Amino acid sequence: QPQLVESGGGLVEPGGSRRLSCTVSGYPSMDYAIGWFRQAPGKEREGVSYISSSGFGTKYEASVKGRFTISRDDAKNTVYLQMESLKPEDTAIYYCAGRTAFNVGTYYESEYEYPYWGQGTQVTVSS
């Protein structure tokens, strides 16, 4: 069964940067798509960014577009979320989720499309 492990969370000041990593294991090939989601205290989980198995298909939600960048390094079995210009409202537990991709260019936006999830990593943006 595939496993996903997030890392890179922590405390960062407003305006700062942070890179999250999602290390994937258990997939027989690189044919998996990844999504990043987050859940703030008292709020429902929401999508952040998504990437296809090829890496060429990506999407960002409006709240992070222009500030976050998703990428993947298949040699390292890792998907990254580079976060810039962080705001207090970015404070949340960040989760990566994975699923088998049937099309190399397709990304998946709904959390219900992902059967495999990491344990989450806390990002706190505060001065």
Short mmCIF file of C-alpha atoms in Angstrom, two decimals:
data_model
loop_
_atom_site.label_atom_id
_atom_site.label_comp_id
_atom_site.label_asym_id
_atom_site.label_seq_id
_atom_site.Cartn_x
_atom_site.Cartn_y
_atom_site.Cartn_z
CA GLN A 1 0.00 0.00 0.00
CA PRO A 2 1.41 3.43 -0.89
CA GLN A 3 2.63 5.61 1.94
CA LEU A 4 3.08 9.36 2.02
CA VAL A 5 5.09 11.28 4.58
CA GLU A 6 5.07 15.08 4.84
CA SER A 7 7.90 17.11 6.30
CA GLY A 8 9.08 20.69 6.43
CA GLY A 9 6.44 22.30 8.59
CA GLY A 10 7.21 24.72 11.40
CA LEU A 11 6.91 28.28 12.60
CA VAL A 12 7.54 31.04 10.09
CA GLU A 13 7.08 34.80 10.25
CA PRO A 14 4.59 36.59 8.00
CA GLY A 15 6.16 37.24 4.63
CA GLY A 16 8.51 34.31 5.05
CA SER A 17 8.99 31.14 3.04
CA ARG A 18 8.80 27.43 3.69
CA ARG A 19 9.16 24.30 1.58
CA LEU A 20 7.08 21.25 2.35
CA SER A 21 8.03 17.80 1.11
CA CYS A 22 5.87 14.77 0.48
CA THR A 23 7.91 11.58 0.18
CA VAL A 24 6.06 8.74 -1.53
CA SER A 25 6.69 5.02 -1.31
CA GLY A 26 4.87 1.88 -2.31
CA TYR A 27 3.82 2.82 -5.82
CA PRO A 28 5.14 0.35 -8.41
CA SER A 29 5.84 3.17 -10.85
CA MET A 30 5.73 6.95 -11.03
CA ASP A 31 2.12 6.91 -12.24
CA TYR A 32 0.67 8.76 -9.29
CA ALA A 33 -0.84 12.21 -8.93
CA ILE A 34 -0.48 14.25 -5.76
CA GLY A 35 -2.57 16.89 -4.10
CA TRP A 36 -1.77 19.22 -1.24
CA PHE A 37 -4.59 20.06 1.16
CA ARG A 38 -4.73 21.99 4.41
CA GLN A 39 -6.96 22.30 7.43
CA ALA A 40 -6.97 25.33 9.67
CA PRO A 41 -8.32 25.22 13.24
CA GLY A 42 -12.11 25.19 13.22
CA LYS A 43 -12.31 24.99 9.44
CA GLU A 44 -12.91 22.27 6.89
CA ARG A 45 -10.06 20.81 4.92
CA GLU A 46 -9.45 22.63 1.66
CA GLY A 47 -7.42 22.04 -1.47
CA VAL A 48 -4.22 23.97 -2.05
CA SER A 49 -2.46 22.65 -5.14
CA TYR A 50 -2.36 19.56 -7.36
CA ILE A 51 0.12 17.97 -9.75
CA SER A 52 -0.22 15.29 -12.41
CA SER A 53 2.01 12.23 -12.70
CA SER A 54 3.98 13.88 -15.51
CA GLY A 55 4.42 17.09 -13.55
CA PHE A 56 3.15 19.14 -16.47
CA GLY A 57 -0.37 19.43 -15.14
CA THR A 58 -0.67 21.70 -12.10
CA LYS A 59 -3.29 23.85 -10.48
CA TYR A 60 -3.39 26.28 -7.58
CA GLU A 61 -6.35 27.44 -5.59
CA ALA A 62 -7.01 31.18 -5.66
CA SER A 63 -5.86 31.71 -2.08
CA VAL A 64 -2.30 30.58 -2.87
CA LYS A 65 -1.90 31.28 -6.58
CA GLY A 66 1.20 33.31 -7.27
CA ARG A 67 2.69 32.51 -3.87
CA PHE A 68 2.96 28.69 -3.82
CA THR A 69 4.68 26.40 -6.32
CA ILE A 70 4.16 22.66 -6.59
CA SER A 71 6.78 20.42 -8.19
CA ARG A 72 7.98 16.85 -8.20
CA ASP A 73 11.30 15.04 -8.31
CA ASP A 74 10.59 11.46 -9.31
CA ALA A 75 14.22 10.46 -8.77
CA LYS A 76 13.64 11.23 -5.09
CA ASN A 77 9.99 10.08 -5.00
CA THR A 78 9.16 13.49 -3.59
CA VAL A 79 6.63 16.22 -4.31
CA TYR A 80 7.34 19.71 -3.01
CA LEU A 81 5.21 22.68 -2.08
CA GLN A 82 7.27 25.86 -2.06
CA MET A 83 5.44 28.52 -0.10
CA GLU A 84 6.37 32.19 -0.39
CA SER A 85 4.96 35.41 1.09
CA LEU A 86 3.27 33.46 3.83
CA LYS A 87 0.33 35.00 5.65
CA PRO A 88 -1.19 34.21 9.06
CA GLU A 89 -4.20 32.76 7.25
CA ASP A 90 -1.91 30.10 5.76
CA THR A 91 -1.60 28.60 9.22
CA ALA A 92 -2.89 25.03 9.03
CA ILE A 93 -2.00 21.38 9.02
CA TYR A 94 -0.84 20.57 5.51
CA TYR A 95 -1.52 17.13 4.05
CA CYS A 96 -0.38 15.49 0.86
CA ALA A 97 -2.55 12.89 -0.78
CA GLY A 98 -1.88 10.44 -3.58
CA ARG A 99 -3.72 8.38 -6.14
CA THR A 100 -2.95 6.34 -9.21
CA ALA A 101 -3.09 8.49 -12.32
CA PHE A 102 -4.65 7.04 -15.46
CA ASN A 103 -3.59 9.98 -17.58
CA VAL A 104 -0.14 11.54 -17.24
CA GLY A 105 -1.49 15.06 -17.66
CA THR A 106 -4.43 14.87 -15.28
CA TYR A 107 -4.49 16.35 -11.80
CA TYR A 108 -7.25 15.74 -9.29
CA GLU A 109 -8.86 18.49 -7.23
CA SER A 110 -11.28 16.68 -4.96
CA GLU A 111 -10.06 15.20 -1.70
CA TYR A 112 -12.47 12.33 -2.28
CA GLU A 113 -10.42 11.23 -5.28
CA TYR A 114 -7.40 10.47 -3.12
CA PRO A 115 -7.30 7.15 -1.24
CA TYR A 116 -3.87 7.65 0.34
CA TRP A 117 -2.95 10.40 2.78
CA GLY A 118 0.01 11.45 4.84
CA GLN A 119 -0.17 12.27 8.53
CA GLY A 120 0.14 16.02 8.00
CA THR A 121 2.66 18.68 8.96
CA GLN A 122 1.86 21.84 10.91
CA VAL A 123 2.66 25.23 9.41
CA THR A 124 2.23 28.23 11.69
CA VAL A 125 2.64 31.75 10.33
CA SER A 126 3.06 34.17 13.19
CA SER A 127 5.33 36.92 14.44
#
